[in-house]
XYZ file of C-alpha atoms in Angstrom:
744
model
C -45.368 20.104 12.041
C -42.858 21.414 9.399
C -42.591 19.349 6.453
C -39.239 18.852 4.622
C -38.993 19.088 1.117
C -39.335 16.153 -1.319
C -35.661 17.196 -2.415
C -34.124 17.352 0.868
C -33.516 14.690 3.618
C -32.587 14.789 7.339
C -31.125 11.959 9.078
C -30.868 11.751 12.850
C -28.760 8.766 13.881
C -25.788 7.799 16.280
C -22.355 8.167 14.971
C -21.354 4.544 13.962
C -17.770 2.866 14.070
C -17.748 -0.417 12.504
C -17.465 -1.998 15.951
C -20.674 0.155 17.554
C -22.790 -0.623 14.265
C -21.915 -4.383 14.546
C -23.160 -4.102 18.451
C -26.525 -2.109 17.598
C -27.508 -4.208 14.619
C -27.345 -7.671 14.643
C -26.682 -9.646 11.535
C -28.017 -12.805 10.307
C -26.130 -15.809 10.637
C -25.286 -17.297 7.490
C -23.489 -20.811 6.635
C -21.384 -20.422 4.052
C -20.704 -23.327 1.883
C -17.290 -25.080 1.552
C -15.412 -26.477 -1.568
C -16.957 -29.771 -0.710
C -20.268 -28.800 0.132
C -20.311 -27.464 -3.668
C -18.598 -30.338 -5.046
C -21.208 -32.887 -2.730
C -24.003 -30.359 -4.311
C -22.196 -30.837 -7.927
C -22.409 -34.527 -8.174
C -25.963 -34.773 -6.300
C -28.630 -36.276 -8.658
C -32.335 -36.669 -8.169
C -35.391 -36.680 -10.300
C -35.886 -32.486 -10.452
C -32.003 -32.145 -11.345
C -32.196 -34.678 -13.758
C -35.340 -33.070 -15.258
C -33.472 -29.778 -15.650
C -30.721 -30.898 -16.873
C -32.245 -32.618 -19.886
C -34.518 -29.717 -20.352
C -31.372 -27.557 -20.426
C -29.463 -29.862 -22.775
C -32.320 -29.887 -25.088
C -33.829 -26.880 -25.237
C -36.529 -27.205 -28.073
C -38.494 -28.597 -25.492
C -39.142 -25.558 -23.601
C -39.833 -23.220 -26.250
C -42.204 -25.742 -28.416
C -44.296 -25.889 -25.173
C -45.520 -22.371 -25.676
C -45.000 -22.274 -29.612
C -47.953 -19.921 -30.922
C -48.542 -21.621 -34.075
C -51.779 -18.999 -35.436
C -49.200 -16.062 -34.468
C -45.668 -17.557 -35.373
C -46.003 -19.913 -38.029
C -46.686 -17.789 -41.134
C -43.504 -15.524 -39.908
C -41.347 -18.329 -39.331
C -42.275 -19.627 -42.819
C -41.488 -16.295 -44.771
C -38.579 -16.063 -42.644
C -37.240 -19.431 -43.109
C -37.209 -19.005 -46.906
C -35.781 -15.516 -47.150
C -32.950 -16.793 -45.095
C -32.562 -20.109 -46.702
C -32.202 -18.071 -50.048
C -29.672 -15.968 -48.218
C -27.636 -18.847 -47.048
C -27.283 -20.584 -50.102
C -25.431 -17.407 -51.533
C -23.410 -16.876 -48.644
C -22.455 -20.410 -48.354
C -21.387 -20.522 -52.049
C -19.346 -17.168 -51.444
C -17.778 -17.995 -48.308
C -16.772 -21.451 -49.359
C -14.376 -19.304 -51.655
C -12.802 -17.820 -48.539
C -12.076 -21.110 -47.396
C -10.468 -22.012 -50.905
C -13.176 -25.207 -51.315
C -15.427 -25.923 -53.775
C -18.845 -23.762 -53.746
C -20.745 -26.555 -52.523
C -19.317 -27.099 -49.222
C -20.319 -23.817 -48.290
C -23.833 -25.317 -48.928
C -23.267 -28.140 -46.489
C -22.802 -25.458 -43.781
C -26.007 -23.999 -44.451
C -27.557 -27.667 -43.502
C -26.275 -29.965 -41.069
C -24.952 -27.530 -38.422
C -28.649 -26.155 -38.340
C -30.107 -29.347 -37.928
C -28.329 -29.897 -34.679
C -28.979 -26.041 -33.732
C -32.302 -26.704 -33.899
C -32.354 -29.214 -30.989
C -29.406 -27.854 -28.583
C -29.139 -24.053 -29.433
C -31.303 -21.477 -26.913
C -31.026 -18.619 -29.338
C -34.389 -18.399 -31.176
C -33.523 -15.870 -33.883
C -29.728 -16.326 -34.953
C -28.995 -18.020 -38.407
C -26.262 -20.978 -38.025
C -23.808 -21.299 -41.044
C -21.001 -20.048 -42.707
C -19.269 -16.960 -40.967
C -16.997 -15.104 -43.193
C -13.903 -14.490 -40.886
C -14.100 -18.356 -39.772
C -14.294 -18.992 -43.495
C -10.994 -17.019 -43.743
C -9.282 -18.541 -41.223
C -9.940 -22.013 -41.988
C -8.889 -20.962 -45.748
C -5.444 -20.002 -44.369
C -5.227 -23.328 -42.745
C -6.336 -25.168 -45.627
C -4.071 -23.122 -48.008
C -1.387 -23.880 -45.919
C -1.496 -27.412 -45.853
C -2.706 -28.040 -49.219
C -0.881 -25.060 -51.167
C -1.738 -24.183 -54.737
C 1.612 -24.578 -56.567
C 3.944 -26.012 -53.363
C 3.951 -29.662 -52.024
C 1.277 -30.826 -49.821
C 1.686 -31.219 -46.036
C 2.757 -35.234 -45.732
C -0.223 -36.492 -43.962
C -1.447 -40.120 -44.219
C -5.010 -40.656 -45.667
C -4.420 -37.863 -48.211
C -2.600 -39.603 -50.790
C -4.098 -40.155 -54.583
C -6.683 -37.163 -53.831
C -7.199 -34.208 -55.984
C -6.265 -30.869 -54.620
C -9.882 -30.163 -53.782
C -10.386 -33.521 -51.807
C -7.551 -33.129 -50.035
C -8.525 -29.271 -48.964
C -12.076 -30.806 -48.103
C -10.541 -33.431 -45.801
C -8.209 -30.643 -44.155
C -11.360 -28.519 -43.719
C -13.567 -31.451 -42.353
C -10.891 -32.571 -39.747
C -10.345 -28.994 -39.004
C -14.262 -28.443 -38.529
C -14.407 -31.745 -36.145
C -11.602 -30.222 -33.979
C -13.320 -26.690 -33.575
C -16.653 -28.676 -32.445
C -14.103 -30.879 -30.331
C -13.001 -27.781 -28.680
C -16.074 -26.176 -28.372
C -18.026 -29.211 -26.754
C -15.421 -29.432 -24.429
C -15.318 -26.103 -23.037
C -19.413 -26.399 -22.736
C -19.411 -29.671 -20.813
C -16.157 -27.904 -18.647
C -19.089 -24.938 -18.486
C -16.777 -22.295 -19.533
C -18.322 -20.445 -21.537
C -17.466 -17.156 -19.400
C -14.185 -17.121 -21.476
C -15.850 -14.886 -24.256
C -16.125 -12.020 -21.581
C -12.526 -11.747 -21.690
C -13.336 -10.711 -25.541
C -14.291 -6.871 -25.383
C -16.361 -4.878 -27.536
C -13.114 -2.884 -28.740
C -10.974 -5.926 -29.287
C -13.849 -8.114 -31.272
C -14.330 -4.524 -33.435
C -10.723 -4.463 -34.302
C -10.412 -8.003 -34.944
C -13.097 -8.069 -37.281
C -12.151 -5.130 -38.992
C -8.864 -6.460 -39.783
C -10.442 -9.795 -40.826
C -12.704 -7.535 -43.176
C -9.509 -6.281 -44.718
C -8.102 -9.900 -45.209
C -11.554 -10.722 -46.819
C -11.644 -7.962 -48.968
C -8.161 -8.661 -50.156
C -8.929 -12.404 -50.777
C -11.623 -11.235 -52.833
C -9.614 -9.241 -55.566
C -8.468 -12.114 -57.570
C -12.078 -13.171 -58.181
C -13.228 -9.168 -58.995
C -10.048 -9.268 -61.578
C -10.265 -12.651 -62.726
C -6.629 -13.712 -62.002
C -5.010 -16.845 -60.874
C -3.108 -16.259 -57.548
C -2.130 -18.901 -55.417
C -3.000 -19.127 -51.755
C -3.633 -16.434 -49.093
C -0.809 -14.567 -47.554
C -2.768 -11.495 -45.997
C -1.845 -8.054 -47.652
C 1.085 -9.465 -49.304
C -1.227 -11.417 -51.869
C -1.484 -7.764 -53.220
C 1.596 -7.951 -54.445
C 0.663 -11.026 -56.887
C -2.622 -9.180 -57.770
C -0.375 -6.011 -58.907
C 1.785 -7.837 -61.006
C -0.792 -9.462 -63.114
C -3.121 -6.564 -63.058
C -2.529 -6.555 -66.983
C -3.832 -9.970 -67.164
C -7.148 -8.757 -65.722
C -10.388 -10.330 -67.151
C -12.594 -7.152 -67.799
C -16.043 -9.369 -67.835
C -15.108 -10.429 -64.168
C -14.300 -6.995 -63.369
C -17.471 -5.355 -64.893
C -19.747 -8.025 -64.090
C -18.251 -7.387 -60.166
C -18.845 -3.729 -60.447
C -22.431 -3.927 -61.630
C -22.928 -6.464 -58.888
C -21.435 -4.229 -56.193
C -23.351 -0.953 -57.342
C -26.505 -2.404 -57.708
C -26.494 -4.406 -54.332
C -25.125 -1.987 -52.310
C -27.754 0.897 -54.009
C -30.633 -1.775 -53.047
C -29.151 -2.654 -49.520
C -29.101 1.398 -48.811
C -32.929 1.285 -49.896
C -33.776 -1.542 -47.558
C -31.912 0.199 -44.687
C -33.475 3.690 -45.510
C -37.500 2.126 -46.082
C -37.332 -0.898 -43.804
C -40.073 0.393 -41.914
C -42.326 0.429 -44.860
C -41.044 -2.810 -46.380
C -42.817 -5.936 -45.588
C -39.655 -7.764 -46.225
C -36.034 -6.453 -47.481
C -35.512 -6.774 -51.170
C -33.423 -10.196 -51.649
C -31.314 -8.181 -53.946
C -28.378 -10.549 -53.510
C -30.851 -13.505 -54.653
C -32.112 -11.769 -57.736
C -28.523 -10.402 -58.956
C -27.335 -14.044 -58.679
C -30.061 -15.466 -60.724
C -29.623 -12.713 -63.524
C -25.909 -13.579 -63.517
C -26.272 -17.076 -63.928
C -28.794 -16.167 -66.621
C -26.145 -13.865 -68.621
C -23.380 -16.444 -67.872
C -25.271 -19.293 -69.396
C -26.297 -17.187 -72.498
C -23.182 -15.766 -73.508
C -21.233 -18.989 -72.064
C -18.958 -16.842 -70.156
C -16.743 -19.612 -69.257
C -16.063 -20.924 -72.717
C -16.172 -17.526 -74.563
C -14.504 -15.139 -72.114
C -12.550 -17.462 -69.825
C -14.530 -16.607 -67.133
C -14.184 -18.844 -63.900
C -17.244 -19.886 -62.604
C -18.805 -22.139 -59.747
C -18.974 -25.305 -61.772
C -20.433 -28.813 -61.263
C -22.435 -28.774 -58.088
C -23.156 -32.596 -56.881
C -26.701 -33.533 -56.469
C -26.010 -35.649 -53.623
C -24.612 -35.448 -50.393
C -21.131 -36.814 -49.858
C -21.064 -39.812 -47.700
C -19.818 -39.089 -43.853
C -16.224 -39.547 -43.136
C -14.099 -39.728 -40.037
C -11.835 -36.761 -39.447
C -8.101 -37.366 -39.869
C -5.950 -37.712 -36.714
C -2.732 -36.427 -38.088
C -4.572 -33.141 -39.359
C -5.649 -32.949 -36.153
C -2.255 -32.889 -34.854
C -1.076 -30.052 -37.303
C -4.135 -27.852 -36.697
C -4.575 -28.070 -33.023
C -3.096 -24.627 -32.501
C -5.076 -22.862 -35.024
C -8.484 -24.874 -34.098
C -8.663 -23.506 -30.619
C -8.593 -19.525 -31.536
C -11.003 -20.218 -34.338
C -13.318 -22.024 -31.579
C -13.211 -19.360 -29.550
C -14.044 -16.645 -32.496
C -16.870 -18.626 -33.669
C -18.256 -19.186 -30.278
C -17.796 -15.432 -29.100
C -19.490 -13.983 -32.758
C -22.685 -15.788 -32.665
C -22.756 -15.596 -28.886
C -22.716 -11.950 -29.310
C -25.149 -11.984 -31.838
C -27.447 -14.113 -29.997
C -27.414 -11.785 -27.329
C -28.444 -8.871 -28.985
C -31.659 -10.486 -30.022
C -32.336 -12.597 -26.614
C -32.158 -8.964 -25.158
C -34.660 -7.215 -27.630
C -37.113 -10.321 -27.587
C -36.530 -10.633 -23.701
C -35.635 -14.193 -23.238
C -32.484 -16.224 -21.984
C -29.666 -17.504 -23.635
C -27.109 -20.079 -22.069
C -23.422 -19.684 -23.185
C -22.323 -22.769 -21.976
C -25.472 -24.376 -23.826
C -24.486 -22.849 -27.005
C -21.246 -24.176 -26.658
C -21.998 -27.272 -26.331
C -24.834 -26.871 -29.682
C -22.302 -25.172 -31.738
C -19.586 -28.061 -30.737
C -22.079 -30.822 -31.453
C -22.848 -29.043 -34.826
C -19.592 -28.705 -36.039
C -18.446 -32.271 -35.265
C -21.603 -33.462 -37.242
C -20.955 -30.664 -40.114
C -17.242 -32.019 -39.979
C -18.271 -35.764 -40.916
C -19.792 -34.573 -43.635
C -17.400 -32.321 -44.811
C -19.066 -28.909 -43.959
C -17.423 -25.566 -43.253
C -17.080 -24.288 -39.697
C -20.067 -22.817 -38.646
C -21.052 -19.936 -36.496
C -23.578 -17.172 -37.583
C -23.495 -13.927 -39.412
C -24.932 -10.917 -38.882
C -26.618 -10.048 -41.778
C -28.185 -13.461 -42.283
C -29.473 -13.354 -38.515
C -30.692 -9.817 -39.496
C -32.504 -11.289 -42.238
C -34.246 -14.289 -40.273
C -35.235 -11.855 -37.472
C -36.618 -9.087 -39.649
C -38.597 -10.913 -42.085
C -40.492 -12.396 -38.905
C -38.661 -15.154 -37.451
C -39.642 -16.030 -34.151
C -37.943 -19.195 -33.497
C -35.527 -21.815 -34.928
C -38.450 -23.330 -37.063
C -37.258 -20.543 -39.614
C -33.446 -21.943 -39.299
C -34.650 -25.423 -39.964
C -37.101 -24.441 -43.251
C -34.190 -22.722 -44.282
C -32.187 -25.717 -44.011
C -34.811 -27.615 -46.034
C -34.657 -24.779 -48.825
C -30.776 -25.465 -48.959
C -31.561 -29.202 -49.525
C -34.219 -28.494 -52.196
C -31.554 -26.412 -54.162
C -28.295 -28.711 -53.406
C -30.522 -31.975 -54.439
C -32.822 -30.573 -57.170
C -31.859 -27.443 -58.758
C -28.209 -27.130 -57.998
C -27.276 -27.374 -61.799
C -28.680 -23.919 -62.338
C -26.006 -22.307 -60.386
C -22.970 -23.653 -62.061
C -22.640 -20.849 -64.685
C -22.829 -18.518 -61.578
C -19.553 -16.472 -62.239
C -16.764 -16.374 -59.132
C -16.691 -12.862 -59.513
C -20.220 -11.987 -58.733
C -19.689 -13.966 -55.412
C -16.751 -12.277 -54.650
C -18.521 -8.964 -55.129
C -21.558 -10.137 -52.714
C -18.787 -10.701 -50.058
C -17.385 -7.462 -50.672
C -20.566 -5.553 -50.115
C -21.669 -7.228 -46.772
C -18.033 -6.139 -45.666
C -19.585 -2.625 -45.256
C -20.282 -3.203 -41.959
C -17.282 -4.656 -40.527
C -14.998 -1.970 -42.401
C -17.192 0.767 -41.132
C -15.868 0.039 -37.574
C -13.166 2.024 -38.608
C -15.188 5.154 -37.672
C -14.773 4.285 -33.854
C -11.141 4.699 -33.745
C -11.565 8.849 -33.468
C -14.147 8.412 -31.015
C -12.250 5.928 -28.866
C -9.375 8.193 -29.087
C -11.502 11.209 -27.816
C -13.279 9.000 -25.099
C -10.936 6.352 -24.062
C -7.179 5.953 -25.367
C -6.473 3.012 -23.636
C -9.392 1.166 -25.404
C -8.419 2.959 -28.638
C -5.117 1.645 -28.419
C -6.356 -1.999 -28.078
C -8.291 -1.311 -31.117
C -5.127 -0.253 -33.019
C -3.175 -3.010 -31.837
C -5.372 -5.699 -32.369
C -6.329 -4.624 -35.642
C -2.852 -3.975 -37.019
C -1.769 -7.225 -35.417
C -4.370 -9.102 -37.251
C -3.394 -7.467 -40.551
C 0.457 -8.127 -40.306
C 0.778 -11.134 -37.971
C -2.411 -13.078 -39.319
C -5.932 -13.596 -37.224
C -4.883 -15.967 -35.035
C -1.829 -14.412 -33.562
C -3.279 -10.831 -33.824
C -6.640 -12.445 -31.654
C -3.726 -13.339 -29.358
C -1.865 -10.249 -29.316
C -4.907 -8.216 -28.847
C -6.061 -10.448 -25.915
C -2.930 -9.693 -24.007
C -2.611 -6.160 -24.917
C -6.382 -6.066 -23.149
C -5.537 -8.113 -20.402
C -2.085 -5.817 -19.804
C -4.655 -2.899 -19.787
C -7.235 -4.346 -17.067
C -3.731 -4.698 -15.255
C -2.703 -1.017 -15.786
C -6.097 0.335 -14.666
C -6.202 -1.659 -11.601
C -2.454 -1.338 -11.139
C -2.059 2.689 -11.509
C -5.768 3.859 -11.012
C -6.438 7.378 -10.171
C -6.275 7.885 -6.353
C -7.511 11.707 -4.993
C -7.706 13.668 -1.905
C -11.156 14.312 -1.154
C -12.796 17.464 0.556
C -16.297 18.029 2.127
C -18.836 19.528 -0.473
C -19.950 22.394 2.122
C -23.172 22.084 3.337
C -23.890 18.522 2.790
C -22.349 15.100 4.004
C -20.806 14.455 0.481
C -17.006 14.359 -0.300
C -15.248 14.789 -3.511
C -11.839 15.539 -5.001
C -10.844 18.863 -3.921
C -9.274 19.630 -7.373
C -13.192 19.370 -9.069
C -15.037 21.801 -6.872
C -14.817 25.424 -5.609
C -17.264 25.611 -2.572
C -15.353 23.096 -0.443
C -14.399 22.516 3.154
C -11.317 20.637 3.946
C -10.669 20.639 8.034
C -7.107 21.829 8.895
C -4.734 18.962 9.655
C -6.736 16.068 8.138
C -6.391 14.325 4.901
C -9.107 11.994 3.057
C -7.310 9.624 0.706
C -9.555 7.861 -1.785
C -8.404 4.191 -3.158
C -10.338 3.730 -6.160
C -8.885 -0.002 -6.626
C -8.536 -3.585 -5.519
C -5.268 -3.753 -3.355
C -2.958 -6.456 -4.316
C 0.528 -7.299 -4.681
C 0.884 -5.566 -8.001
C -0.356 -2.094 -7.008
C 0.430 -1.580 -3.061
C 3.697 0.080 -3.547
C 2.113 2.612 -6.188
C -0.540 3.547 -3.579
C 1.925 4.018 -0.456
C 3.561 6.110 -3.006
C 0.208 7.992 -3.800
C -0.468 8.354 -0.198
C 2.887 9.923 0.602
C 2.455 12.481 -2.214
C -0.806 13.479 -0.888
C 0.002 14.009 2.966
C 3.532 15.561 1.387
C 5.914 13.569 3.903
C 7.347 10.341 4.729
C 6.166 8.926 8.092
C 9.476 6.583 8.172
C 12.055 9.339 7.494
C 9.776 11.255 10.333
C 10.029 8.604 12.494
C 13.483 7.423 11.775
C 14.189 11.451 12.296
C 12.610 11.686 15.990
C 14.298 8.368 17.237
C 17.714 10.263 16.525
C 16.478 13.198 17.887
C 15.765 11.077 21.048
C 19.002 9.089 20.977
C 20.757 12.721 21.108
C 18.675 13.983 23.535
C 19.508 11.228 25.996
C 23.223 11.504 25.192
C 22.810 15.513 25.966
C 20.819 14.953 29.488
C 23.233 11.995 30.269
C 26.314 14.434 29.585
C 24.486 17.163 31.912
C 23.982 19.846 28.782
C 20.130 19.043 28.841
C 18.362 19.758 31.806
C 14.662 19.374 32.250
C 12.852 22.994 33.856
C 9.329 24.107 34.090
C 9.958 25.550 30.458
C 10.857 21.845 29.171
C 14.306 21.024 28.266
C 16.833 23.559 28.649
C 20.275 23.831 27.051
C 23.252 24.163 29.868
C 26.546 24.789 29.434
C 28.419 25.293 26.479
C 26.516 24.968 23.118
C 26.712 21.497 22.290
C 29.305 20.331 19.561
C 27.272 18.668 16.660
C 28.300 14.867 16.375
C 27.476 12.185 13.758
C 24.844 9.818 14.605
C 25.411 5.816 14.047
C 23.062 4.743 11.149
C 23.902 1.470 11.541
C 21.273 -0.034 13.802
C 18.025 1.160 11.599
C 15.746 -1.477 12.972
C 15.614 0.486 16.464
C 14.924 3.955 14.118
C 12.066 2.110 12.670
C 10.396 1.239 16.305
C 7.648 3.535 17.928
C 9.052 6.371 19.886
C 10.098 5.336 23.502
C 9.439 8.017 26.234
C 9.965 5.688 29.073
C 13.475 6.525 30.311
C 13.118 10.705 29.915
C 11.651 12.771 32.751
C 9.361 14.320 30.215
C 7.858 13.923 26.820
C 8.975 15.739 23.644
C 6.774 18.313 22.045
C 7.606 17.643 18.256
C 5.370 20.579 16.951
C 7.750 23.076 19.416
C 10.963 24.186 18.615
C 13.379 21.900 20.160
C 17.098 22.731 21.975
C 20.523 22.077 20.777
C 19.886 22.759 17.581
C 18.005 19.449 17.075
C 15.994 19.595 13.861
C 12.877 17.035 13.432
C 10.579 17.444 10.079
C 7.140 19.075 10.948
C 3.916 16.685 10.830
C 1.119 19.389 9.604
C -1.666 16.495 9.912
C -3.131 14.754 12.891
C -5.525 12.525 10.735
C -5.515 10.394 7.778
C -8.694 8.957 6.448
C -8.572 6.032 3.596
C -11.500 6.201 1.963
C -12.107 2.165 1.244
C -15.963 2.559 -0.979
C -13.988 1.206 -3.832
C -11.896 -1.526 -2.688
C -13.226 -5.001 -3.466
C -10.719 -7.007 -1.976
C -7.119 -7.299 -0.712
C -4.568 -10.055 -1.469
C -2.254 -11.264 1.642
C 1.042 -9.350 -0.148
C -1.044 -6.086 0.076
C -2.076 -6.821 3.536
C 1.296 -6.728 4.673
C 2.477 -3.508 2.844
C -0.722 -1.881 4.123
C -0.483 -2.507 7.789
C 3.514 -1.491 7.409
C 2.178 1.921 6.134
C -0.554 2.251 8.553
C 1.860 1.811 11.562
C 4.585 4.297 9.983
C 1.693 6.988 10.754
C 0.623 5.535 13.568
C 4.021 5.729 15.357
C 4.353 9.674 14.370
C 0.976 10.201 16.217
C -0.978 10.404 13.101
C -4.571 8.839 13.514
C -5.603 6.623 11.271
C -9.045 6.072 10.107
C -10.577 3.624 7.330
C -14.239 4.362 5.920
C -16.546 2.633 3.833
C -14.855 -0.962 4.076
C -16.736 -4.019 2.507
C -17.492 -6.313 5.944
C -16.154 -8.994 4.386
C -12.690 -7.373 3.782
C -12.705 -6.932 7.715
C -13.668 -10.240 8.677
C -10.530 -11.025 6.268
C -8.014 -8.743 7.901
C -9.477 -10.095 11.255
C -8.499 -13.663 9.980
C -5.074 -12.795 8.868
C -4.448 -11.027 12.257
C -3.963 -7.729 11.005
C -4.847 -6.080 13.996
C -2.946 -5.537 17.041
C -1.894 -3.212 19.955
C -1.087 -0.445 17.330
C -3.723 -0.968 15.058
C -7.296 -1.587 16.282
C -10.759 -2.085 14.864
C -11.880 1.237 16.339
C -10.487 2.785 13.452
C -12.995 1.635 10.891
C -16.374 3.567 10.736
C -19.207 3.033 8.532
C -19.067 6.260 6.299
C -16.778 9.006 5.816
C -18.744 11.778 7.499
C -19.116 9.174 10.429
C -14.956 9.572 10.612
C -15.327 13.079 10.084
C -17.292 13.893 12.731
C -15.251 11.771 14.826
C -12.144 13.535 14.034
C -14.001 16.833 14.561
C -14.945 16.048 17.805
C -11.445 15.108 18.963
C -9.784 18.268 17.162
C -12.473 21.277 16.792
C -10.802 23.490 14.119
C -9.445 26.437 15.375
C -10.729 30.071 14.942
C -8.814 32.934 13.307
C -8.420 34.632 16.970
C -7.240 31.264 18.037
C -4.437 30.694 15.553
C -3.350 33.951 16.523
C -3.501 34.295 20.440
C -3.233 30.804 21.435
C -6.699 30.537 23.321
C -9.651 28.294 22.007
C -12.748 29.163 21.085
C -15.343 27.566 19.003
C -15.608 27.947 15.033
C -18.063 25.993 13.145
C -17.113 24.707 9.894
C -20.218 25.512 7.010
C -22.393 22.602 7.666
C -24.387 21.453 10.612
C -25.754 18.010 11.954
C -27.465 16.381 14.822
C -25.083 14.001 16.194
C -25.481 11.359 18.508
C -22.188 9.765 20.076
C -21.807 7.498 22.931
C -25.407 7.313 23.963
C -25.693 11.155 23.994
C -27.633 12.952 21.593
C -26.779 16.758 21.663
C -27.788 19.252 19.302
C -24.025 19.638 18.069
C -22.890 21.735 15.565
C -19.559 21.243 13.530
């Protein structure tokens, strides 16, 4: 017995149309649920479902059961302390982005963390202030409570200082962000983040990094620049550049150089270091000491953090009028905050092999922001750098997160006064150094331009729109361009004409390969996208380009020719002979054709009232001319067609009938069975288009075509006699119940 090599396979099976395959292979009867069934199931309640719902809403119950105290506790403690120190510094720094007093950033590292500990599904992200979100909050805060201009007239803010007014606006905005996130979580719309592609997020966050960088320049130079106005803030900085505080500038430069250098050391030797060197914390302590020792505030005019309360503020109700003014701003912030946190959480979930729930994450962040907003916290999300510290220092669960919150609590209530002499220029320097990762995303542009120019355009448009229109409008523009790109890709896909790779049952684009076999009279057209109302005309145009003629035009020409032949026969100027139609009498004079009734010309060719059928491939008498059709079979590859809508279905049916009516056989291959069922339910099939045109595979259809239309040999083409001429491949074919050894 001869063995087949392992890198080859031989298949002997019947040739299948979809009809014959269905007859020979019985399908499983499945009951498809209706919308009513889904509604009933959704509202059905039993003990098991209540238990699962409770566990999903409070994920801590699940992971606490499997907590390994001996293996994980020490790592969580070390991670919690390290993350807490970083969270304190970043909280102080990011509060500057929101134009708020520094201690409100500390609240963001405490209140939301407590809620997320119970409701969150990620075990590794560090919840708290995020620079992009803080900047977006700051833009709203300074718009409603500007530095120099009048405050927006809002009831409830009268008599408050500018800092208290801004804190109230920020708290109400955070509360509203939480409401949006909680609502989306309860409505199970966590899938919305899939519309924010990596390319869009990259362009958006890079633009945000530029905004953040510009906003921190006033602290680096020690200038008094009112409000945030995007890149236009540069104008105010340059006009005041001669007033630069040299002590702020030198301090910031020293901090940036040292922090950047040590961060590079941490990155290069991270495998050898037990924990990253907390250089930001070290430089903060040094800067506080130097500032206090030399009295930077009074002696050199350096702007410092100032008073940090030694207690938390009492909870407050949100201001409804702020809700009305900021609703349009809050929704994109809710999306951005969740999208960033979910993306970071997904990275660590994949790395550590556990599952996160997008809808539960929305609920967790929604409740966190509602709770935090009540205590005047900044809007919370997560920061990649802070989460990296929590994970890299040994954090295994959110116990590390709750320990970091305890560190923040201790600093806020007990030793916060030690941070009062900290120069704001140091916080600005720390923020700028931490922008490195986001700013380095600009390196993606050349790569995207080489690999996918449409993605590159999305990145550039999102970046520029976010720079010049603001982050909220920039995100909307980027999302719009991204959706247009999706429509463009599906509306104008790359169609192709296929040919057989010689010696195989594989078919590829004929332009890409040398050794191919393309049977004469056969066109194989591949449709690589769903067919719907927006692209059906595009596909029809590409199909006509592929075959090289317009079937409707040829059908009309043939019906015009028949109309003329009938007239000539009626006049006796044409007669039927053994050789076919012959001209009798004088040569007929050309007459103009009546083209008013085009509906008749679009109908199938009718020979019923003629004594002979016209051979359209032969020369016609009486100077009658009809364009030739050089194909007898057209194969449509539907392997990449995932759906067809009703509008496209009508256009497809019309296109197929145009080819059928000029005697071109149509075959559709590798079509999804559910699409075929839809075609049946929509009355797609009739006396012209039958279900027998559907074949299971492209090769099945090709073998069927070659059986019906054997290829001509060279001698046959010259002499007109038919002999067998095999193409360069063979297969064992079974057809109509017989299994001859047939070569094609």
